Coordinates of C-alpha atoms in Angstrom, one line a residue:
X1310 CA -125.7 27.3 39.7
X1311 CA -128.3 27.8 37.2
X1312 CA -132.1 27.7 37.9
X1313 CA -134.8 26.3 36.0
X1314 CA -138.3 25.3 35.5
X1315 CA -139.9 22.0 35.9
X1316 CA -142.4 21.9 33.6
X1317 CA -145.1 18.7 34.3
X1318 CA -147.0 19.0 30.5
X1319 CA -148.5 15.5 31.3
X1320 CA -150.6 17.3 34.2
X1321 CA -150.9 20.7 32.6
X1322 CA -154.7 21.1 31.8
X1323 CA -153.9 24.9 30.2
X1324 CA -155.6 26.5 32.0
X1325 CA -154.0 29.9 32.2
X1326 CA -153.9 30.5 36.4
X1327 CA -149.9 30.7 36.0
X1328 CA -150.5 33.3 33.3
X1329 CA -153.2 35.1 35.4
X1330 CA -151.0 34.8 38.5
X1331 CA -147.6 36.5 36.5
X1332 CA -149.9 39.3 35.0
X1333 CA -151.3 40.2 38.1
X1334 CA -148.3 40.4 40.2
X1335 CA -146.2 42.3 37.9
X1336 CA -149.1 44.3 37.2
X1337 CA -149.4 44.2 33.2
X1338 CA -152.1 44.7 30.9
X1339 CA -154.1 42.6 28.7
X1340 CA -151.1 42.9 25.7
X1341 CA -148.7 42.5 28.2
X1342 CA -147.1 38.8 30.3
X1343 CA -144.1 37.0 30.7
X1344 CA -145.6 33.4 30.7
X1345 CA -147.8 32.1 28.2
X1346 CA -149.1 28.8 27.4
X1347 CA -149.0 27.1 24.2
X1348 CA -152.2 24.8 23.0
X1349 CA -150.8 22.0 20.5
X1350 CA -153.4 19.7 18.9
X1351 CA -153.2 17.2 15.9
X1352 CA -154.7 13.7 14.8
X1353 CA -156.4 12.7 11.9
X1354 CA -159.9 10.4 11.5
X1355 CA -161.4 7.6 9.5
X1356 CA -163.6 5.7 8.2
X1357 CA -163.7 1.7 8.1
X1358 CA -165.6 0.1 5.2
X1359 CA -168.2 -0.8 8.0
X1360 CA -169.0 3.1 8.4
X1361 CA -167.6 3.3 11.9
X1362 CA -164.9 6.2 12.7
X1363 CA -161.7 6.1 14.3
X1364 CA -159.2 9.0 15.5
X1365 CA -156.5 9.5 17.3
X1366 CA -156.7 13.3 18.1
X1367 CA -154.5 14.4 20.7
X1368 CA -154.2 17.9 22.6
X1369 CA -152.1 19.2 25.1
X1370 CA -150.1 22.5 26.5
X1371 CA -146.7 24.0 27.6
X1372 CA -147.1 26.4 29.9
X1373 CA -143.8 28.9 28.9
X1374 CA -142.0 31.4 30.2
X1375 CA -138.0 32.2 30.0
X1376 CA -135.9 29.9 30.6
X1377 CA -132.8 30.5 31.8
X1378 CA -131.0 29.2 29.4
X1379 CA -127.5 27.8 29.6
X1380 CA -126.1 29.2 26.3
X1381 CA -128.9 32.5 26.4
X1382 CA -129.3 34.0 22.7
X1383 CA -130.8 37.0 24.4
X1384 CA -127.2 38.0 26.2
X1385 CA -125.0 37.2 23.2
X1386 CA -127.0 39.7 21.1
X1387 CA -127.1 42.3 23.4
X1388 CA -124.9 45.0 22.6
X1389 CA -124.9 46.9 26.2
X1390 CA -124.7 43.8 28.7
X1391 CA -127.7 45.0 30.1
X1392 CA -129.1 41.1 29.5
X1393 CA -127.1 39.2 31.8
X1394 CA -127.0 36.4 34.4
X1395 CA -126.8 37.4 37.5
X1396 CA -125.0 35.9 41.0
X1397 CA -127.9 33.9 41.3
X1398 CA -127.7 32.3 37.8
X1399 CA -131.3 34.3 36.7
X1400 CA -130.7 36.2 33.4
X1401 CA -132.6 39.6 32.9
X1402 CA -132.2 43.2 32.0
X1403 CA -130.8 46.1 33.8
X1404 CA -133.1 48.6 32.3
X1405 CA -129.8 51.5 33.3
X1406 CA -128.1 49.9 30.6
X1407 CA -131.2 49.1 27.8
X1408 CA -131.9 51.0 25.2
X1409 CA -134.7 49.2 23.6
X1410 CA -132.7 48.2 20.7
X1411 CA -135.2 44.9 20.7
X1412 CA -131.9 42.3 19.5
X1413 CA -133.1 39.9 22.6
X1414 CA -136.4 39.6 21.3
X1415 CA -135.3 39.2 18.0
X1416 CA -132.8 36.3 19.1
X1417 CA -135.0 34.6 21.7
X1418 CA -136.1 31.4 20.2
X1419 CA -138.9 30.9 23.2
X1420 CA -140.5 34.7 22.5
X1421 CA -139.1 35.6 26.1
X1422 CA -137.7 38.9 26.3
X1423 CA -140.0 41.9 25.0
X1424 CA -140.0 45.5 24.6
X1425 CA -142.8 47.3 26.6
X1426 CA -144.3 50.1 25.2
X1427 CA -143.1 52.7 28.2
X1428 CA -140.1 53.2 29.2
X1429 CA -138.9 51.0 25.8
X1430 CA -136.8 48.7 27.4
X1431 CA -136.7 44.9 27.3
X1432 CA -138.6 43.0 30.3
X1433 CA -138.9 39.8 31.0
X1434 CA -139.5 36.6 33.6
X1435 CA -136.7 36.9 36.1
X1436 CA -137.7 33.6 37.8
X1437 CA -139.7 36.4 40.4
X1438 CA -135.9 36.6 41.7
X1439 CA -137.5 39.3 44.7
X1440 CA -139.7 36.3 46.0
X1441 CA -136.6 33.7 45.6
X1442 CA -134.6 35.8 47.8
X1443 CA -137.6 35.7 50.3
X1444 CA -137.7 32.1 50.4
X1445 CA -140.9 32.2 48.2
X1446 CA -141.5 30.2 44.9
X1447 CA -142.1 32.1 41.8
X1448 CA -146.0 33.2 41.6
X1449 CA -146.7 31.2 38.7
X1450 CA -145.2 27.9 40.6
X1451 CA -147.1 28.8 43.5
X1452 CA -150.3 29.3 41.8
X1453 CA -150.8 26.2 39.4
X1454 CA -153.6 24.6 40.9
X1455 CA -152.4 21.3 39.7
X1456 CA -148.5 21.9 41.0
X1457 CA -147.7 21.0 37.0
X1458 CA -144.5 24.0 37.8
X1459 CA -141.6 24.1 39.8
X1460 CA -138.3 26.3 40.2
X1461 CA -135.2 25.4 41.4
X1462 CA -131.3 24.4 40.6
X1463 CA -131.1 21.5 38.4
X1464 CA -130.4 19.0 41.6
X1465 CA -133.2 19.9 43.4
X1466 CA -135.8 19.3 41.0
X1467 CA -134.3 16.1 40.6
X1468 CA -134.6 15.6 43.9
X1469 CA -138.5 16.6 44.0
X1470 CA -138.7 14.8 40.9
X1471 CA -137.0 12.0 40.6
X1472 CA -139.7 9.6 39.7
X1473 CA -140.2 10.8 36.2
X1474 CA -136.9 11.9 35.3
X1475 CA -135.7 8.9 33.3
X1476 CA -138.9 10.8 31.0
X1477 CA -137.4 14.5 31.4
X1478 CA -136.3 16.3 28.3
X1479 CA -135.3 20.2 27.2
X1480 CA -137.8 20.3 24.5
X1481 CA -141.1 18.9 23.1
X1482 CA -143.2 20.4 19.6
X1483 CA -143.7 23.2 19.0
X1484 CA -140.4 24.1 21.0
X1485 CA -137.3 24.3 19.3
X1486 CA -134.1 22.4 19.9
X1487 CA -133.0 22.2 23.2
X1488 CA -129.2 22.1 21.6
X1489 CA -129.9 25.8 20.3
X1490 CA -129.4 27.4 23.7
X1491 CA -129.6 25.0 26.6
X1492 CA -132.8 26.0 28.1
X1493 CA -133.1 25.3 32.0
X1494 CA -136.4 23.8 31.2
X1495 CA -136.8 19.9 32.6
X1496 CA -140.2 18.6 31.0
X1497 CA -142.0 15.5 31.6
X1498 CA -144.2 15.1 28.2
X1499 CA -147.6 13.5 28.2
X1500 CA -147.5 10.6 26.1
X1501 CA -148.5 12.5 22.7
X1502 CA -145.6 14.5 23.2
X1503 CA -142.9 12.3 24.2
X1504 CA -144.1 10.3 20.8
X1505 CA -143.2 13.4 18.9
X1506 CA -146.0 13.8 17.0
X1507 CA -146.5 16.1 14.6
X1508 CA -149.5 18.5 14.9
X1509 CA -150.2 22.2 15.2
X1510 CA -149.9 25.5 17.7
X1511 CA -153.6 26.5 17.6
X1512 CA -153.6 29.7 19.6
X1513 CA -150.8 31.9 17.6
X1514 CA -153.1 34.7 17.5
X1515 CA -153.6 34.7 22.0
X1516 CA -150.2 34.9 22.2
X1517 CA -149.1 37.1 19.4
X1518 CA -146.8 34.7 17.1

């Protein structure tokens, strides 16, 4: 069965420890990560004839990595199969069969897959598949100080969970559709985003969109 994340945005303070804790166990450089977080902010002000102000800024954060997706763009494009879903239901890329051609990243709506500058080939977040198979939670789950991740099959988070998952949905702005490619990605929004509204990703430049 598939696995996803469980992604808590209402707790999220974006604070970057699960994109510390991912560049530091896979050993990458400053340019380099498979989880990034997204800072969305919006609102407007204004000002009463009596002179006082109002607002109703809002700001908040998606921490993002891949996510697993149930209909993956990145393994439709790929002309080798070396982007596939394993036994395990984890998508990634053998790097035997790679050859850089960079189709996943182009087809990615989420920015997951990416081509590293040596050997060429596409990397990206395998859901720490080594630690799964020892029983561990991916590093960035395990490091969140504020336990806003989790990793699992579908019916276990739901299990762990189940309180706020009459809230859970695929996708919140700036993220596209969850009907493009069915990403196993459960979200509970904080209450700006489960309104929907409308702002701005303020932090392009950090993550390189």
């Amino acid at each position: 069965m598939p696995k996803g994340f469980f992604f808590d945005n209402a707790r999220c303070t974006g604070c970057r420890t699960c994109v510390m804790a991912c560049k530091d166990y896979h050993d990458h450089g400053p340019d380099e990560g498979f989880r990034r977080v997204l800072d969305y902010e919006g609102g407007d002000w204004n000002v009463a004839e009596d002179g006082t102000v109002s607002q109703d800024a809002f700001a908040y954060h998606i921490s993002l990595a891949c996510n697993h997706c149930a209909s993956p763009a990145c393994t439709q494009v790929c002309p080798t199969g070396a982007m596939h879903r394993d036994e395990t239901g984890l998508i990634w890329p053998d790097i035997t069969k790679c050859i850089g051609c960079g189709y996943c990243t182009m087809a990615c709506p989420y920015h997951a897959p990416v081509i590293d500058k040596e050997p060429k080939r596409s990397s990206k977040c395998d859901g720490c598949r080594e630690r799964l198979a020892a029983g561990q939670a991916p590093i960035c789950v395990e490091a969140c100080p504020l336990r806003a991740l989790d990793f699992g099959e579908k019916g276990d988070i739901f299990e762990r969970h189940a309180e706020w998952w009459d809230e859970v949905r695929g996708d919140i702005l700036p993220l596209p559709s969850e009907t493009e490619t069915g990403p196993n990605l459960f979200i509970r929004p904080c209450p700006a985003a489960a309104q929907g509204r409308k702002g701005a990703l303020v932090n392009r430049k950090e993550i390189g969109l």
